[in-house]
XYZ file of C-alpha atoms in Angstrom:
148
model
C 30.268 -10.166 1.686
C 32.403 -8.449 -0.916
C 31.110 -8.457 -4.514
C 33.506 -10.667 -6.410
C 34.756 -12.158 -3.155
C 38.445 -12.145 -4.199
C 39.679 -10.377 -1.082
C 37.962 -12.692 1.393
C 37.918 -15.991 -0.489
C 34.107 -15.929 -0.304
C 32.280 -15.871 -3.602
C 29.522 -13.292 -3.691
C 26.090 -14.508 -4.759
C 24.974 -13.654 -8.266
C 21.835 -11.558 -8.611
C 19.583 -11.258 -11.650
C 17.187 -8.352 -12.064
C 14.001 -9.825 -13.591
C 11.840 -7.136 -15.200
C 8.312 -7.705 -16.507
C 6.859 -5.141 -18.904
C 3.837 -4.701 -21.110
C 4.463 -3.726 -24.759
C 2.747 -0.342 -24.549
C 4.783 0.779 -21.514
C 8.213 1.334 -23.085
C 8.719 4.721 -21.352
C 8.169 3.116 -17.945
C 10.473 0.239 -18.853
C 13.263 2.673 -19.772
C 12.896 4.458 -16.423
C 12.954 1.163 -14.540
C 16.061 -0.031 -16.396
C 17.772 3.281 -15.669
C 17.135 2.778 -11.920
C 18.528 -0.761 -12.178
C 21.609 0.663 -13.887
C 22.064 3.101 -10.998
C 22.437 0.340 -8.385
C 25.471 0.704 -6.120
C 25.688 -3.112 -6.273
C 24.873 -3.789 -9.922
C 23.000 -6.955 -10.846
C 25.041 -9.698 -12.493
C 22.327 -10.170 -15.119
C 19.282 -8.204 -16.277
C 16.504 -10.171 -17.954
C 13.553 -8.274 -19.444
C 10.330 -9.985 -20.414
C 7.813 -8.150 -22.565
C 4.360 -9.672 -22.103
C 2.404 -9.098 -25.346
C 0.148 -12.104 -24.737
C -0.671 -11.063 -21.166
C 0.561 -14.372 -19.721
C 0.388 -12.962 -16.216
C 3.028 -12.298 -13.612
C 3.681 -15.876 -12.470
C 4.211 -17.273 -15.970
C 6.435 -14.352 -16.918
C 8.534 -14.811 -13.793
C 8.949 -18.489 -14.727
C 10.192 -17.481 -18.205
C 12.611 -14.907 -16.825
C 14.136 -17.039 -14.082
C 14.683 -19.860 -16.594
C 16.675 -17.408 -18.742
C 19.378 -16.775 -16.130
C 21.732 -18.888 -14.075
C 22.000 -16.451 -11.170
C 21.639 -17.534 -7.531
C 19.146 -14.799 -6.619
C 16.209 -13.119 -8.370
C 15.359 -9.453 -7.767
C 11.916 -8.824 -9.224
C 10.902 -5.550 -10.824
C 7.922 -4.301 -12.817
C 8.204 -1.657 -15.486
C 6.445 0.858 -13.224
C 8.836 0.300 -10.291
C 11.969 2.293 -9.545
C 14.474 0.744 -7.154
C 16.366 2.900 -4.669
C 20.079 2.915 -5.632
C 20.967 0.788 -2.566
C 18.245 -1.849 -3.151
C 20.524 -4.743 -4.147
C 23.393 -3.708 -1.852
C 21.118 -3.792 1.193
C 19.487 -7.076 0.150
C 22.894 -8.708 -0.375
C 23.750 -8.132 3.300
C 21.047 -10.652 4.279
C 21.642 -13.360 1.673
C 23.736 -15.582 3.950
C 20.879 -15.930 6.429
C 17.632 -15.827 4.454
C 16.066 -17.267 1.287
C 13.513 -14.491 0.790
C 14.287 -10.845 1.487
C 11.354 -8.424 1.542
C 12.563 -4.849 1.247
C 10.980 -1.634 2.404
C 9.700 0.731 -0.255
C 8.212 4.175 -0.770
C 4.691 4.102 -2.126
C 4.162 6.785 -4.777
C 1.071 7.347 -6.895
C -1.353 5.191 -4.879
C -3.294 6.005 -1.742
C -1.382 4.779 1.308
C -4.617 3.196 2.506
C -4.378 0.722 -0.397
C -1.479 -1.156 1.248
C 0.893 -1.204 4.152
C 4.066 0.777 3.324
C 6.311 -1.794 5.097
C 6.375 -4.723 7.496
C 8.940 -5.934 10.014
C 7.357 -9.309 10.727
C 7.267 -11.944 7.970
C 4.415 -13.831 9.681
C 2.341 -10.650 9.507
C 3.396 -10.119 5.893
C 2.246 -13.633 4.908
C -1.278 -12.814 6.113
C -1.637 -9.650 4.053
C -3.506 -9.781 0.785
C -0.611 -8.496 -1.285
C 3.139 -9.057 -1.300
C 4.653 -7.020 -4.070
C 7.173 -9.098 -5.949
C 9.236 -5.952 -6.728
C 9.976 -5.696 -3.007
C 11.294 -9.281 -2.956
C 14.747 -10.661 -3.600
C 14.480 -14.460 -3.647
C 17.038 -17.272 -3.684
C 16.704 -19.559 -6.710
C 16.562 -22.563 -4.357
C 13.560 -21.047 -2.530
C 11.307 -21.030 -5.620
C 12.188 -24.545 -6.794
C 12.666 -23.213 -10.334
C 8.944 -22.373 -10.655
C 7.048 -19.322 -9.444
C 3.577 -20.664 -8.664
C 0.674 -18.653 -10.037
């Protein structure tokens, strides 16, 4: 799929980067936004939600996805830094899947605290933690509400 789709007649999906931050973490937020800006396939929209009331991740994701009309949501926390190819790689799979779980490098936590990656979604569903920043999700797959 070609971003913009003009050459092939196929319209590329639109992707929104949804970023949740806490008010006291502005330095981390700036670093995260810089990594989003460095994407080789830039997002079509970037929506940042500061969470001063500590609503929690699910309620913040609901607020952020309601603020954009994009087809896909790429979740990010203020302490996450995407690889420059994150959205470009995810876009390759958008024709065939509704949820794309990307590999990631774990930095700053003991590796024993989580699996660094999974190849099998059935195995991933049974783990006790799926990091939303590793997920790129089709709007239709979340039914306009992220359940918390």
